[in-house]
Coordinates of C-alpha atoms in Angstrom, one line a residue:
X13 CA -21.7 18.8 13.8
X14 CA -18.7 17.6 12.3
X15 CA -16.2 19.5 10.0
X16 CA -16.2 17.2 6.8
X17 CA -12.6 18.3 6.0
X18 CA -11.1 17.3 8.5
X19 CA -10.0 13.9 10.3
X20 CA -13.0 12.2 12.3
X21 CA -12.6 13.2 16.1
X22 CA -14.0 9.8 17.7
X23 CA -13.1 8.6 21.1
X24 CA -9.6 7.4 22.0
X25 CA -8.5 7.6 18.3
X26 CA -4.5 6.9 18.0
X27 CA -2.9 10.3 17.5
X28 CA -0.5 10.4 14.5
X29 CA -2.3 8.8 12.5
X30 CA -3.8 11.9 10.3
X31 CA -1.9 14.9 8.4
X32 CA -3.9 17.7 7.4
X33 CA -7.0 16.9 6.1
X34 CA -6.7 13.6 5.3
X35 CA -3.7 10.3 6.4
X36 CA -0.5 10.1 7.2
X37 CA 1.3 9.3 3.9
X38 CA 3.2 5.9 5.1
X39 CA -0.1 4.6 5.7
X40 CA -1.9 5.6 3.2
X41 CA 0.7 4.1 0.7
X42 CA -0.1 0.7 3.3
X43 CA -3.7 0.6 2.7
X44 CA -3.3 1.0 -0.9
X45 CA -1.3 -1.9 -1.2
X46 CA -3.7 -3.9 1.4
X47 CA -6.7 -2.8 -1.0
X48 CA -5.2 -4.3 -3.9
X49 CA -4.6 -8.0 -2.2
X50 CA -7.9 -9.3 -4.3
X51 CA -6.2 -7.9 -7.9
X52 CA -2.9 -9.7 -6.4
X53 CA -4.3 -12.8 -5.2
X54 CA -5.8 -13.5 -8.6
X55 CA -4.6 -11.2 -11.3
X56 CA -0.7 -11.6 -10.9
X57 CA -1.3 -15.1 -11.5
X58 CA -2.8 -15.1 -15.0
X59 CA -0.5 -14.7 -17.4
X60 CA 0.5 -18.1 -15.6
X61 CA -2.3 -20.1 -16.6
X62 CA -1.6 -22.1 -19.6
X63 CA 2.0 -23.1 -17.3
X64 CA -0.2 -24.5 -14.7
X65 CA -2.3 -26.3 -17.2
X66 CA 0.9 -27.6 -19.0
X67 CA 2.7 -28.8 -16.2
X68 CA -0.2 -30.5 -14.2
X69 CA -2.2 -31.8 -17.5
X70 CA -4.9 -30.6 -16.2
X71 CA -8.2 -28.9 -18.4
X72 CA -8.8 -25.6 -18.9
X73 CA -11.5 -25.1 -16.8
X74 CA -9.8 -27.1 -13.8
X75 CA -6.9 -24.3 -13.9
X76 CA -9.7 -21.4 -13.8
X77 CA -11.0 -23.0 -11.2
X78 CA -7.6 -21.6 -9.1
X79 CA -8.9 -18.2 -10.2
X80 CA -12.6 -18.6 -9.2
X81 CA -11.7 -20.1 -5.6
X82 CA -9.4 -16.9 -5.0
X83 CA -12.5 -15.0 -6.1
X84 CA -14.4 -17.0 -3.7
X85 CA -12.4 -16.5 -0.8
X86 CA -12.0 -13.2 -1.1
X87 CA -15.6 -12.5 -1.2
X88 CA -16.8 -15.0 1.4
X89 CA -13.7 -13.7 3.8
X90 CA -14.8 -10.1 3.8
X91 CA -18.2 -11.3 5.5
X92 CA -15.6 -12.9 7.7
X93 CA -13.0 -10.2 8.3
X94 CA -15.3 -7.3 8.7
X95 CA -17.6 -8.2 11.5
X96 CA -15.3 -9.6 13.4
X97 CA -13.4 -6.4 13.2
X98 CA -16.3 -4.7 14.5
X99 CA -16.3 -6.6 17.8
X100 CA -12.5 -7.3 18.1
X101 CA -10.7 -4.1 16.6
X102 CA -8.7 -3.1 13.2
X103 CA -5.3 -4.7 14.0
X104 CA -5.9 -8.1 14.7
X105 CA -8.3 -9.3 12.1
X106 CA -5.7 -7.6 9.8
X107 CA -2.7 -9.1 10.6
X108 CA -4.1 -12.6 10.9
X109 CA -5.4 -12.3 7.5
X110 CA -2.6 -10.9 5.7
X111 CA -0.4 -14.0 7.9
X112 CA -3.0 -16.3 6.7
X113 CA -2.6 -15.2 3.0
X114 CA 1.2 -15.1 3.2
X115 CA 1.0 -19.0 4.2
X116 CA -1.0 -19.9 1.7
X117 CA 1.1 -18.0 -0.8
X118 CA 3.9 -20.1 0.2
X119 CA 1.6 -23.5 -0.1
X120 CA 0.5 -22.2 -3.3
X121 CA 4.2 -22.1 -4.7
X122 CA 4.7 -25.6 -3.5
X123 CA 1.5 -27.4 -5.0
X124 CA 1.8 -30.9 -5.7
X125 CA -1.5 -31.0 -8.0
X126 CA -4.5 -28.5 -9.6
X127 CA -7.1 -29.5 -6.8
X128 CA -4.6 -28.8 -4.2
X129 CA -3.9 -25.5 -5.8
X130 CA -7.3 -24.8 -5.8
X131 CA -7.9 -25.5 -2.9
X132 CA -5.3 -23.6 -1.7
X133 CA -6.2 -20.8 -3.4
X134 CA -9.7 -20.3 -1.6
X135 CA -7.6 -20.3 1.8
X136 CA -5.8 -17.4 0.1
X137 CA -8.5 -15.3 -0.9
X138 CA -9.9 -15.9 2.7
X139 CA -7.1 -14.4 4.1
X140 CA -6.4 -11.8 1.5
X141 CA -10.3 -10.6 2.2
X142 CA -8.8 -9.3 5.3
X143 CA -6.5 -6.5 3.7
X144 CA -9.6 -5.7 1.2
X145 CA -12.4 -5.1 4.0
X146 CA -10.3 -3.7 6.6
X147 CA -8.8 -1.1 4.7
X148 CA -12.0 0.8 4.1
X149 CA -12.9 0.2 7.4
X150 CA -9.7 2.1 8.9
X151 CA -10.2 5.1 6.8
X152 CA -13.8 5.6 7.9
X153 CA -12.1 4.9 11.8
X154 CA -10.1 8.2 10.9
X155 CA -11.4 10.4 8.6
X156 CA -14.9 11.9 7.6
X157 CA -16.5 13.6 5.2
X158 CA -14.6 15.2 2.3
X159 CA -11.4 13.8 4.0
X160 CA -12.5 10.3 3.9
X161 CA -13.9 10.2 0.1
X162 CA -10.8 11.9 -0.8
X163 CA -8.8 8.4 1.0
X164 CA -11.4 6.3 -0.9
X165 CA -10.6 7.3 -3.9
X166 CA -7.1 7.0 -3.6
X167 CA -8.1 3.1 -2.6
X168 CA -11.0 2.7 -4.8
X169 CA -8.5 3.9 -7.6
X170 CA -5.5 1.1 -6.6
X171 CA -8.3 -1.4 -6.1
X172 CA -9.7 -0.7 -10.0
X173 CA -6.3 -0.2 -11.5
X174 CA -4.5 -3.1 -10.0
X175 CA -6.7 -5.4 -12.1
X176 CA -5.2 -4.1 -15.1
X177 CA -1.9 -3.4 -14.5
X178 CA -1.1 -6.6 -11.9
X179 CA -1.2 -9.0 -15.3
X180 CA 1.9 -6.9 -16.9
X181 CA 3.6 -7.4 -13.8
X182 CA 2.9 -10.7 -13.8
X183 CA 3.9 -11.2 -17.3
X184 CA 7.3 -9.8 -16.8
X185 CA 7.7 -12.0 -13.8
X186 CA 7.3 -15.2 -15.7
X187 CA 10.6 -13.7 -18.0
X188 CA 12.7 -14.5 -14.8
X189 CA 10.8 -16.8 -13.2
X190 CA 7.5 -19.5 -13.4
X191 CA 4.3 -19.5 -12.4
X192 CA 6.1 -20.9 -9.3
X193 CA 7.9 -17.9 -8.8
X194 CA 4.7 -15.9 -8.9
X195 CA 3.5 -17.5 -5.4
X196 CA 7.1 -16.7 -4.5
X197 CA 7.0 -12.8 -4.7
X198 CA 3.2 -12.9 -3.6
X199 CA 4.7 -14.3 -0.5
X200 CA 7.6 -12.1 0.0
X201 CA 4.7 -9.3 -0.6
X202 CA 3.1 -10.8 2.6
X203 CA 6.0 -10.9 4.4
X204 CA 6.7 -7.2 4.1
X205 CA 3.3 -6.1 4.6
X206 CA 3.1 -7.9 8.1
X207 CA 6.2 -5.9 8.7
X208 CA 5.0 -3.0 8.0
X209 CA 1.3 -3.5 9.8
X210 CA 3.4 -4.6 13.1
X211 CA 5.7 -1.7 12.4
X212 CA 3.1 1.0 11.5
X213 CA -0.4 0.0 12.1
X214 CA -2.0 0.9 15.6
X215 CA -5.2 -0.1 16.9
X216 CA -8.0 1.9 15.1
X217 CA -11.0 1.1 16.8
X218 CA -10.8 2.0 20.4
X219 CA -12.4 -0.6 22.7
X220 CA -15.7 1.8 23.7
X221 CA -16.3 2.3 20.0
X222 CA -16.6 -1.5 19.5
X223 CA -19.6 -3.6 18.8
X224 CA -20.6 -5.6 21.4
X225 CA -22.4 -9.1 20.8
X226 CA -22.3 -11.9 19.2
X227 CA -23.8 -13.1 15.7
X228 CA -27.1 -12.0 16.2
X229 CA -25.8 -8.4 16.5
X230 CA -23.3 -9.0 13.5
X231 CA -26.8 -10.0 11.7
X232 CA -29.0 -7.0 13.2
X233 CA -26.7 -4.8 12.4
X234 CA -25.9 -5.6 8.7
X235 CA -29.9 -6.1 8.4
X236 CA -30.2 -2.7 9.4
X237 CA -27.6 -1.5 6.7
X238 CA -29.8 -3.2 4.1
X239 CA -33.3 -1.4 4.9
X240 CA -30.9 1.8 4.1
X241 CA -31.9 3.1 0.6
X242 CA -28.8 5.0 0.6
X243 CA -26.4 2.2 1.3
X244 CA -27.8 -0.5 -1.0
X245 CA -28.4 1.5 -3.8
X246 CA -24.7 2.9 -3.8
X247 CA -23.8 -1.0 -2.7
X248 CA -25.1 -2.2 -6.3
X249 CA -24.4 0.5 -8.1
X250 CA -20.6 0.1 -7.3
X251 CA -21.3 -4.0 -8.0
X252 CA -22.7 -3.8 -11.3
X253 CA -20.2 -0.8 -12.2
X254 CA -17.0 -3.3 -11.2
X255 CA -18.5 -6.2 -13.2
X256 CA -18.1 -3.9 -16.1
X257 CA -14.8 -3.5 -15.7
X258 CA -14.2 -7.2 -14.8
X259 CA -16.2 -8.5 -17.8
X260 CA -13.4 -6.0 -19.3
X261 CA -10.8 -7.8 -17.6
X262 CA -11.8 -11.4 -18.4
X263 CA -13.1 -11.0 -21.8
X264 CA -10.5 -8.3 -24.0
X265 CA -7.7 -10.9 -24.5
X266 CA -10.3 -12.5 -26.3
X267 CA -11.5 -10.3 -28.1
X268 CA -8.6 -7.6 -28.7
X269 CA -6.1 -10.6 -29.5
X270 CA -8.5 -13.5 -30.9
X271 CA -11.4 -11.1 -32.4
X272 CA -9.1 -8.0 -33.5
X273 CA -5.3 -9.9 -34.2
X274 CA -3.0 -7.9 -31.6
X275 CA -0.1 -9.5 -30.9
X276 CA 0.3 -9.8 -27.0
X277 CA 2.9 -7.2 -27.2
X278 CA 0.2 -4.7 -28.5
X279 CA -2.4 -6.0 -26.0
X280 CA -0.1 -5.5 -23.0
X281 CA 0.3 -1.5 -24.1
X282 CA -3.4 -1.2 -24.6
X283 CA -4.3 -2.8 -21.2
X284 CA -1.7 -0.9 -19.7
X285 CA -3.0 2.0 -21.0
X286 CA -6.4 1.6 -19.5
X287 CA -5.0 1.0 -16.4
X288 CA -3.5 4.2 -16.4
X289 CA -6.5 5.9 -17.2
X290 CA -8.3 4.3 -14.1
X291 CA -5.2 5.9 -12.1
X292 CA -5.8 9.5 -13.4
X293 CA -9.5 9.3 -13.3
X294 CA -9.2 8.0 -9.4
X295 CA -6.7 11.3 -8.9
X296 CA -9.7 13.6 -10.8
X297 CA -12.0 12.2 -8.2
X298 CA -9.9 12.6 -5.3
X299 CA -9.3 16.5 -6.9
X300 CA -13.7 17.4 -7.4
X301 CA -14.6 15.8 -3.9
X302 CA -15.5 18.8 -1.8
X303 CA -16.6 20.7 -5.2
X304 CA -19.0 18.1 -6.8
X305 CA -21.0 15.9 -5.2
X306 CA -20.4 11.9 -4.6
X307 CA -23.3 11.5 -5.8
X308 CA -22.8 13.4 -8.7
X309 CA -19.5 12.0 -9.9
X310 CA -20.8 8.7 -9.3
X311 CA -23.6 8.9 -12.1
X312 CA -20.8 10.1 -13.8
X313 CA -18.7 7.6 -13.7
X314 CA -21.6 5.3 -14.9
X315 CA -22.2 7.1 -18.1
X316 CA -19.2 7.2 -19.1
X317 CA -19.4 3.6 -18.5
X318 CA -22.7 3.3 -20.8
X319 CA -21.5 5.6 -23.4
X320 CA -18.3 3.7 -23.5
X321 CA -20.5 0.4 -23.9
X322 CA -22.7 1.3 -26.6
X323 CA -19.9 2.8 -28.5
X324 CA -19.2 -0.8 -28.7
X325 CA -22.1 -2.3 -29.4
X326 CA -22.5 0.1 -32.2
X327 CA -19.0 -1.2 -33.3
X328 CA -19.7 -4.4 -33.3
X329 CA -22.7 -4.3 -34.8
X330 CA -21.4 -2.2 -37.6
X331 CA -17.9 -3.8 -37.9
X332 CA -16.2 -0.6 -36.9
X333 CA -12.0 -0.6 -36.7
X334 CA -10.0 -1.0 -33.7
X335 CA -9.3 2.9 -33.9
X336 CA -13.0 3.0 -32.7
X337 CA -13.0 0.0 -30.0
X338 CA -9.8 0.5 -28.4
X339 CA -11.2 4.5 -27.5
X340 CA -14.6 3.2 -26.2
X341 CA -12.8 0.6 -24.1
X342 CA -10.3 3.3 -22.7
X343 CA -13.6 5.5 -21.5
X344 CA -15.2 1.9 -19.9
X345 CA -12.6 1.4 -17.9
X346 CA -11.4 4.9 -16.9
X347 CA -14.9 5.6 -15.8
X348 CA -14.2 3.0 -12.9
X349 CA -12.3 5.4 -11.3
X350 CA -15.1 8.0 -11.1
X351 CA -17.8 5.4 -10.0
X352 CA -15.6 3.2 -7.3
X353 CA -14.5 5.7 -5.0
X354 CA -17.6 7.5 -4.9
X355 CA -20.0 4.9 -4.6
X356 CA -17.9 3.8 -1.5
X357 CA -17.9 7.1 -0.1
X358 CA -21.2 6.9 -0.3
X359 CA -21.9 3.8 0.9
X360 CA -19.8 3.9 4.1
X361 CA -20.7 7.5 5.2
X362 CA -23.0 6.5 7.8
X363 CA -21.3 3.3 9.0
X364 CA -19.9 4.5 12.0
X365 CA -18.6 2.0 14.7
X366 CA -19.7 -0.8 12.5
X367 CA -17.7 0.4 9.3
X368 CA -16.3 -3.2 9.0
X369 CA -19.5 -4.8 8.5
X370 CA -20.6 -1.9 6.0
X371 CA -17.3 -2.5 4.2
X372 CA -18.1 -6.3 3.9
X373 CA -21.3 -6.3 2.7
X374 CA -19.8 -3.5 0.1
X375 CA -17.0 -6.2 -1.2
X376 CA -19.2 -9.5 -1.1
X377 CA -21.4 -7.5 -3.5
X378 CA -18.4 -6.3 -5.5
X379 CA -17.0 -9.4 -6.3
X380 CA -20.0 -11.3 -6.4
X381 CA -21.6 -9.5 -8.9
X382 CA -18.0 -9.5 -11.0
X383 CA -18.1 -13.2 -10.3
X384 CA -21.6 -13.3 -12.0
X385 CA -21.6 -11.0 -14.6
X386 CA -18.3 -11.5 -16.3
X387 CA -19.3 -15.2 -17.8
X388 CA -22.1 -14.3 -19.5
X389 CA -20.0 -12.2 -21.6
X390 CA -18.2 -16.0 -22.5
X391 CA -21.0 -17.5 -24.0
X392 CA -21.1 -15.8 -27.0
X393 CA -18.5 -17.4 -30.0
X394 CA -14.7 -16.7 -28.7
X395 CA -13.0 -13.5 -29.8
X396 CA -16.4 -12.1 -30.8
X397 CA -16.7 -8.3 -29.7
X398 CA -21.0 -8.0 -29.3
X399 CA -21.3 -10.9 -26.4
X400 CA -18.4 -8.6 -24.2
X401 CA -20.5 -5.1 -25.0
X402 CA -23.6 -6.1 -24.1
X403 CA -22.9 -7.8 -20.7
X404 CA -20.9 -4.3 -20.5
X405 CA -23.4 -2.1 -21.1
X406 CA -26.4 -4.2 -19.6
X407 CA -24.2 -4.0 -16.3
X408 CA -23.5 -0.5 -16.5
X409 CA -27.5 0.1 -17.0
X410 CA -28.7 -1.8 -14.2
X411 CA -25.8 0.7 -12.1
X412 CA -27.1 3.7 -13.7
X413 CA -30.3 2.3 -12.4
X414 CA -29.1 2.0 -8.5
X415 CA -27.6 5.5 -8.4
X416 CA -30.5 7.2 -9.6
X417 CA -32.2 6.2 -6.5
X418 CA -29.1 7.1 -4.1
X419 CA -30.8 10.3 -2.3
X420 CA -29.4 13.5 -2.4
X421 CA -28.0 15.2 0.6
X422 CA -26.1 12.4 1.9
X423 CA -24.5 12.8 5.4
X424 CA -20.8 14.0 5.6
X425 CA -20.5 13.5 1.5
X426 CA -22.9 15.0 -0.6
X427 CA -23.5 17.6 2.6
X428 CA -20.3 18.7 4.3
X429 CA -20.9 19.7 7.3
X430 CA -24.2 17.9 7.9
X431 CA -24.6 16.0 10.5
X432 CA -24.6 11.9 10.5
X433 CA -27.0 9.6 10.6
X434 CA -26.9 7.2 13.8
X435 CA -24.7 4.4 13.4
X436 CA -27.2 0.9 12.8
X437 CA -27.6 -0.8 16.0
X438 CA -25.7 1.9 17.8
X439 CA -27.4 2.2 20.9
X440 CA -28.1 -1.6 21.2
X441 CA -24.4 -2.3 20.0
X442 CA -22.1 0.0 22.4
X443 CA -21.1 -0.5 25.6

């Protein structure tokens, strides 16, 4: 039986990696900034769009086409990344991704055309997948329990907020520089966190804890993680809570600036705002674990969600005021930082030595069903409120749905103390 409190006491673990009760604070400040590569790979970049599209006289959708092959990558490259971490250990897989991303980032800067930046761009997210994946995977190599949902959150909150908040910082960049420039500080990003990975970062995964096959152990093993009620349902309801916020995210320009008339001054603040809220949620999270439930928080998270989105419904419907919208959106998004870092919690308790496939499966479905849900939202008329609460509240239904099926008394979250679950394809997988 293992104390959920406290680090996880596995084989061969590197010693000085844990504090009391949870990371050492240098790198837990490095896997927040590896969790929030996807937001930087593709968010940072916005505000840049219409200079892309200006300077390469290329169409609209041909320049959102260099944000949808980031979104790609970075969803293929977690099946990728995670896996092969599995077999080959933390640091590697790590440090060629973030290299790889750090490349592109320069290639990115030095375009010649759109379909070079595009593709480009999927090379990126590729890499960038890497940071994503393996960061999860690294805190459920050290920690347990309450220990690990408490380092979750603290990602799971970076990873929701930096969505928000990375197009404000990429707005103030294009007042100094282009969208040029932009590559330009993604790659001296890069740069600093390889330093800091060969500086900081040990091994994680200690040889004897490793996977040991090829593909068709990769593929037994994550089939075994989907037969696991537990795992999938917390899986989608994360997914379908995320393509909330990123329906959010790719719609409220529209709507807030188009539909509603604020200047992009007043949009920035609001957006800002919400991204704030997703912080201080994420820090309320990390506070409950050990006091309420994963399990508990994360329905929580998703009604807050769903009262948030038929708030807006109702608004749009009725013609309420922006003093009505600009409230419901704030509790849509700040719910994110109830449901994410619980759901992972969740999800990854019982991953064991195969936390990197666990953690890949957890992203593909992420951003794949961000990646689906988020248009629909676009083919109602532009700037119109009702299209953007419906897909909202629709996705945040069909989550409410998935958690109500996650089972109580889950291993080393919902029970502390409680024993784990075998890892899937443990005794076929280890040495």
């Amino acid at each position: 039986m293992t104390d959920p409190s406290t680090p996880h006491r596995g084989t061969a673990l590197p010693a000085g990696l844990t504090g009391r009760g949870g990371l050492r604070r240098d790198l837990t400040v490095l896997l927040g900034v590896l969790s929030a590569f996807g937001p930087l790979s593709m968010d940072l970049y916005l505000p840049a769009l219409p200079s892309v599209e200006d300077e390469f006289a290329a169409s609209q959708s041909a320049v959102q086409l260099t944000v949808s092959a980031a979104a790609v990558g970075l969803a293929l490259g977690q099946l990728l990344a995670g896996p092969l971490s599995d077999r080959y250990g933390r640091r590697g897989p790590v440090l060629l991704g973030v290299g790889a991303w750090t490349l592109a980032s320069v290639l990115c800067a030095l375009a010649p055309s759109v379909w070079v930046l595009v593709t480009i761009r999927l090379l990126q997210g590729l890499g960038g997948a890497a940071g994503i994946v393996l960061a999860r995977a690294i805190v459920r190599d050290l920690l347990e329990g309450v220990a690990a949902a408490r380092a979750f959150a603290m990602l799971a909150s970076i990873m929701a907020a930096a969505p928000v908040l990375a197009p404000l910082a990429g707005g103030l960049l294009l007042n100094v520089t282009d969208w040029r420039g932009v590559f330009g500080t993604l790659t001296l990003i890069g740069l600093l966190v390889v330093g800091a990975l060969l500086w900081r970062l040990p091994e994680t995964l200690p040889v004897q804890r490793r996977v040991v096959g090829g593909l068709r152990t990769t593929l037994a093993n994550a089939r075994e993680l989907l037969r696991r009620r537990a795992f999938v349902a917390a899986v989608l309801a994360q997914g379908l809570g995320f393509g909330t916020l990123f329906t959010y995210i790719s719609t409220s320009s529209f709507v807030l600036q188009g539909g509603y008339g604020l200047s992009p001054q007043q949009f920035a603040l609001a957006f800002g705002a919400n991204g704030i809220g997703i912080v201080l949620a994420g820090q309320l999270s990390r506070a409950l674990v050990g006091r309420v439930s994963p399990r508990l928080l994360l329905r929580a998270g998703l009604a807050g969600q769903a009262v948030g989105g038929a708030v807006l419904v109702v608004a749009a419907l009725a013609g309420w005021p922006l003093g009505v919208v600009l409230p419901a959106l704030f509790l849509v998004t700040t719910s994110t930082g109830l449901l994410v870092p619980n759901a992972t919690a969740l999800a990854m308790a019982d991953a064991g030595h195969v936390a990197g496939t666990a953690s890949a499966l957890l992203g593909v479905v992420q951003f794949g069903l961000g990646a689906l849900v988020a248009p629909l939202a676009g083919l109602g008329p532009s700037g119109a409120l009702l299209p953007m609460a419906l897909v909202m509240l629709g996705s945040t239904t069909l989550g409410l749905l998935a958690a109500a099926v996650v089972p109580r008394g889950r291993a080393r979250s919902d029970a502390p103390g409680a024993a784990a679950d075998p890892a899937p394809g443990e005794a076929a997988t280890r040495p």
